[in-house]
PDB file of C-alpha atoms in Angstrom:
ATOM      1  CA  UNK L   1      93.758 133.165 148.690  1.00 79.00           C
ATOM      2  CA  UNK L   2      91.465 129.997 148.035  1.00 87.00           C
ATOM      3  CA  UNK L   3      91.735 128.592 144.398  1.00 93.00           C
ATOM      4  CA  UNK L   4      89.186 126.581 143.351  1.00 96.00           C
ATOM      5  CA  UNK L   5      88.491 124.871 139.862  1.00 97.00           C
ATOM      6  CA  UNK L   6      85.685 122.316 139.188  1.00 97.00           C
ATOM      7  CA  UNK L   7      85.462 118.997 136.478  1.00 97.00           C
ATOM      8  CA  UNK L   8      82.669 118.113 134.976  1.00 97.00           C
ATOM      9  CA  UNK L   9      81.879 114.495 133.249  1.00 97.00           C
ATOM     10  CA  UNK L  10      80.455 114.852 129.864  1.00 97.00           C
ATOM     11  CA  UNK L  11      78.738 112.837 127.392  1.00 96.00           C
ATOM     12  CA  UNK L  12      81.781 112.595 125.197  1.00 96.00           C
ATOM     13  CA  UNK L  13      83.912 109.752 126.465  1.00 96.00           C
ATOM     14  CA  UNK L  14      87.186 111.410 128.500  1.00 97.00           C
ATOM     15  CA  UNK L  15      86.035 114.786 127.520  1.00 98.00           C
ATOM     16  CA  UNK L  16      85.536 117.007 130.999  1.00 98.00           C
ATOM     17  CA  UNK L  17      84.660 120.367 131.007  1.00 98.00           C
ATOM     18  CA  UNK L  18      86.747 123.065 133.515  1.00 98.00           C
ATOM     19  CA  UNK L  19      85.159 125.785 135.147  1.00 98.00           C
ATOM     20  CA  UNK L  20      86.099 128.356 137.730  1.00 96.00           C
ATOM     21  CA  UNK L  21      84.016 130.918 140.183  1.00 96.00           C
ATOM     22  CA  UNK L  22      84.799 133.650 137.815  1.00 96.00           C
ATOM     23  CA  UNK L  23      82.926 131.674 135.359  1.00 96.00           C
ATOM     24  CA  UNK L  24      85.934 130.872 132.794  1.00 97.00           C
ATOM     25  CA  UNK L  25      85.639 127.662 130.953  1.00 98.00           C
ATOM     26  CA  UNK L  26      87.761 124.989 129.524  1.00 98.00           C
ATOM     27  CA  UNK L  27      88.475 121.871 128.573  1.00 98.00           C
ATOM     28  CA  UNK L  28      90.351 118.380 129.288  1.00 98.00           C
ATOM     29  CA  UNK L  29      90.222 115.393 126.852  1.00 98.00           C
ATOM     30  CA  UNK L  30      92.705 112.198 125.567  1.00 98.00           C
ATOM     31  CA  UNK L  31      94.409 111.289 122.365  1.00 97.00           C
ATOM     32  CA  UNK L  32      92.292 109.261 120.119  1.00 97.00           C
ATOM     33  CA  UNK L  33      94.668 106.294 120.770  1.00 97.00           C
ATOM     34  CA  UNK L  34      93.220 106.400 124.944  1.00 96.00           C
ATOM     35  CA  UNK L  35      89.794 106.323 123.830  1.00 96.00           C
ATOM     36  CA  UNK L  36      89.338 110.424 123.570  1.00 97.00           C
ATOM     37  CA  UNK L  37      87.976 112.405 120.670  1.00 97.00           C
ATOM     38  CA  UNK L  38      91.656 114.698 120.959  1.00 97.00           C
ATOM     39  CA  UNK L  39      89.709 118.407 121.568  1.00 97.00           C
ATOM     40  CA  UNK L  40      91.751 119.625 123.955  1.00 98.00           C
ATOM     41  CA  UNK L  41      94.711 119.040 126.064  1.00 98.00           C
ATOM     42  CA  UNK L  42      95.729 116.183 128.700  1.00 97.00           C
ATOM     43  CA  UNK L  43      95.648 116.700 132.058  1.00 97.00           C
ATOM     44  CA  UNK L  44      99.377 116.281 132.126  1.00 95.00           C
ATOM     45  CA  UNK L  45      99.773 118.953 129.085  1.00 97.00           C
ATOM     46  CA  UNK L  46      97.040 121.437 131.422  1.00 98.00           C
ATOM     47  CA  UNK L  47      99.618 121.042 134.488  1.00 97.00           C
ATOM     48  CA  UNK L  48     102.729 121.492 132.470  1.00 97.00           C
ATOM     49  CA  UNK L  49     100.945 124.670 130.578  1.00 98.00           C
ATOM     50  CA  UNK L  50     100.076 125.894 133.873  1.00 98.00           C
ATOM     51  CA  UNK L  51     104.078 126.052 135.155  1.00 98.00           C
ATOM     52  CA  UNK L  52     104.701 127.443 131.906  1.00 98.00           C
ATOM     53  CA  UNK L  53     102.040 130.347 132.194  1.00 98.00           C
ATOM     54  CA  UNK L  54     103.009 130.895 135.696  1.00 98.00           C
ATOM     55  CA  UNK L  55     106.742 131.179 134.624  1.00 98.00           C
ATOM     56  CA  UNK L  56     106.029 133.416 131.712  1.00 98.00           C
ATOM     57  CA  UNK L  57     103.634 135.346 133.846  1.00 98.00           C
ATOM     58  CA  UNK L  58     106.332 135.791 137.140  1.00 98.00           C
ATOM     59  CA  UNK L  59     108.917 136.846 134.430  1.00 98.00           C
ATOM     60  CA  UNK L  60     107.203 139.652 132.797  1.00 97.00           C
ATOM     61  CA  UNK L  61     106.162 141.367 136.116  1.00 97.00           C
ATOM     62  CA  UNK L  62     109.658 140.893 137.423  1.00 97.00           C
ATOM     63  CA  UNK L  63     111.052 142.503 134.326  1.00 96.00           C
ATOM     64  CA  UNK L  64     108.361 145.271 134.342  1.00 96.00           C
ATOM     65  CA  UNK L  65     109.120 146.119 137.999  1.00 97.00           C
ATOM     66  CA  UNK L  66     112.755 146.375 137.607  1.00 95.00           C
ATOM     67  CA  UNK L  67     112.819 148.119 134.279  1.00 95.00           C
ATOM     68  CA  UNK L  68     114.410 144.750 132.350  1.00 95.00           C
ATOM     69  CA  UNK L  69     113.468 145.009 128.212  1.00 93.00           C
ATOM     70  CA  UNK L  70     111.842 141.555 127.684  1.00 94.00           C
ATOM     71  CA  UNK L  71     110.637 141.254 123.648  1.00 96.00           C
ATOM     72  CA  UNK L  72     109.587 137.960 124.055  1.00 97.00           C
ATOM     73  CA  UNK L  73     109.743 134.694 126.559  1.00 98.00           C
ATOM     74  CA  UNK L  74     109.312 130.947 125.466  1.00 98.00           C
ATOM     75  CA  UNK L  75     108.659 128.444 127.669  1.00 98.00           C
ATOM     76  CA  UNK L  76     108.763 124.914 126.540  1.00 98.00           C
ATOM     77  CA  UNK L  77     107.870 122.170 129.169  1.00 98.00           C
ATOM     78  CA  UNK L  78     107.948 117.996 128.913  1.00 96.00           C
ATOM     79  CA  UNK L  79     107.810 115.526 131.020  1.00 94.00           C
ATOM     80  CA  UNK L  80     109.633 112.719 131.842  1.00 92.00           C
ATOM     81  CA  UNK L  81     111.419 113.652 128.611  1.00 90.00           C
ATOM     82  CA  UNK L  82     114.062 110.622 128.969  1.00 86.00           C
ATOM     83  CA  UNK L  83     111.598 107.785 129.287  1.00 84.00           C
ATOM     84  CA  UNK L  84     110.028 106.617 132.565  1.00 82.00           C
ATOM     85  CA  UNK L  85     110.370 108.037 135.449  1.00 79.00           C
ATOM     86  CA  UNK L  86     112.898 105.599 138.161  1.00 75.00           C
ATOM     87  CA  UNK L  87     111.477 104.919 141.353  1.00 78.00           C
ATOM     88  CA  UNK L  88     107.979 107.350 141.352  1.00 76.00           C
ATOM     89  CA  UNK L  89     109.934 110.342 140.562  1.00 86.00           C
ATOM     90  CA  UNK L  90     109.394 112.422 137.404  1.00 90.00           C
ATOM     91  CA  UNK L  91     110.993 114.880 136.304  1.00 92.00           C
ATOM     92  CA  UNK L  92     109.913 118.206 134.402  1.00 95.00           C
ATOM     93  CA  UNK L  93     112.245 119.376 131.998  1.00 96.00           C
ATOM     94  CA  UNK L  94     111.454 123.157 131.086  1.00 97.00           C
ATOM     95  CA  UNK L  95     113.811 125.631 128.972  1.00 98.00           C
ATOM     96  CA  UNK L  96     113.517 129.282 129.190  1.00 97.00           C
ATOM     97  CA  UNK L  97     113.680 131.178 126.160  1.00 97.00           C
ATOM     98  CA  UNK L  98     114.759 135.043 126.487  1.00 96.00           C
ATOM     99  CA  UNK L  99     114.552 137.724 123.517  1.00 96.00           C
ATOM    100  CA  UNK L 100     115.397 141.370 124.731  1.00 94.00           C
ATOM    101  CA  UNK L 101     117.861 143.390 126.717  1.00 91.00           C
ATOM    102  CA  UNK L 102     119.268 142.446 129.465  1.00 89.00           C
ATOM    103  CA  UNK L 103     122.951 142.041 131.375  1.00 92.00           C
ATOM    104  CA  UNK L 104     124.764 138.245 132.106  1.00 92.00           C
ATOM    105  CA  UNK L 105     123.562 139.266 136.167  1.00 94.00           C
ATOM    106  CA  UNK L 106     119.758 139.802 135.251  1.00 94.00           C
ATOM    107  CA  UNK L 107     119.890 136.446 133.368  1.00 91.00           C
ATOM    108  CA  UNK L 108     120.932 135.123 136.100  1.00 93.00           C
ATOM    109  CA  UNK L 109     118.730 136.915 138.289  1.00 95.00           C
ATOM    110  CA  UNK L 110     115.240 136.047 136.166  1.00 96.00           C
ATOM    111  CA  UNK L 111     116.151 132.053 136.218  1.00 94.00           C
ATOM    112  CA  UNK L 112     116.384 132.800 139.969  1.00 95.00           C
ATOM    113  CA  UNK L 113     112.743 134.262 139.652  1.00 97.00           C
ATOM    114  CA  UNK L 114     111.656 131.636 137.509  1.00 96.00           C
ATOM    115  CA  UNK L 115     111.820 129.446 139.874  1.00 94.00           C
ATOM    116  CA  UNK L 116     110.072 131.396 142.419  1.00 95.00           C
ATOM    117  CA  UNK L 117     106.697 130.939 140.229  1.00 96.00           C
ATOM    118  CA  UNK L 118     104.168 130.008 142.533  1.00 96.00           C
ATOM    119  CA  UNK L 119     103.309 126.791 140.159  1.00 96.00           C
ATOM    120  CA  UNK L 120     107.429 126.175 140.158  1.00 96.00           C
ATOM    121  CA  UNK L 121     107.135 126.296 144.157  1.00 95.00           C
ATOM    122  CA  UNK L 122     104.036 123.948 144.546  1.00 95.00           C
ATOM    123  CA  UNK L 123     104.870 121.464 141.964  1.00 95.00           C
ATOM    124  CA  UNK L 124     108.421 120.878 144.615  1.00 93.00           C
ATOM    125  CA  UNK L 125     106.877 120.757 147.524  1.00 94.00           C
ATOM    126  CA  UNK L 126     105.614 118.359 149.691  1.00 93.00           C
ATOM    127  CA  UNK L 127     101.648 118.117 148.667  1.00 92.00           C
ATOM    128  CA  UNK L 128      99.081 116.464 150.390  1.00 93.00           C
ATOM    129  CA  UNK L 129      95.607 115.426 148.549  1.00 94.00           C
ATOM    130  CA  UNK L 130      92.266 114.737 150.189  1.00 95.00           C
ATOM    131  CA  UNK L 131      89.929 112.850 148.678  1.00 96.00           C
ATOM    132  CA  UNK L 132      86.220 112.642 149.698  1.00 95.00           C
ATOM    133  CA  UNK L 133      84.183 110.357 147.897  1.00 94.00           C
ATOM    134  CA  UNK L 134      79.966 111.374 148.033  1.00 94.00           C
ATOM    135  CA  UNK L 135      77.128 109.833 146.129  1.00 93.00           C
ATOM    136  CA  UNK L 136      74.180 112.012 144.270  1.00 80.00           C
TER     137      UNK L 136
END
């Protein structure tokens, strides 16, 4: 399956509007102090939200296909969350939060699944960007 997403300048200084074929919309903008007006999330908070909907997401349809009682899952996400990253490589720090009922080898099983997110497995591996560069 293809995913596609498009970003769109706007007349408000860092402010880009997001849009998909399905025809959902949102938005990308920086803090005040980078020049932004502050209406919406980073980029860097949209790609850590997007591990932590993926997560979330992956968790609840493992737990509803095996029958696991989960009341509630919290996923909380930062980034580099000791200082600068050494060398080019960051790190993601993300803690799982579980309410329900489950046994000490399910908990261990759904961090297992956790990290089977689709997000979780393309954020680790090797990725390769192409860049084309036209003029309209």
């Amino acid at each position: 399956m293809t995913h596609t997403a498009q970003a769109l300048s706007t007349t408000t200084p860092y402010r880009v509007t997001l849009t998909d074929p399905a025809g959902h919309t949102w938005y990308a903008d920086e803090p005040t102090d980078k020049g932004g007006q502050d209406t919406a999330p980073n980029p860097v908070q949209l790609l850590l939200s997007a591990l932590g909907a993926c997560t979330t997401i992956t968790l609840e349809m493992y737990a509803n296909h095996k029958g696991i009682k989960l009341d509630h899952i919290q996923v909380d996400l930062a980034l580099n969350p000791n200082g600068e990253p050494e060398s080019g490589h960051n790190n993601i720090e993300r803690k799982i939060i579980l309410k329900g009922e489950f046994t000490e080898d399910q908990h261990k099983r759904l961090l297992k699944v956790a990290e089977s997110c689709p997000i979780h497995k393309l954020l680790t591996s090797n990725i390769s960007i192409q860049s084309e560069l036209n003029i309209g």
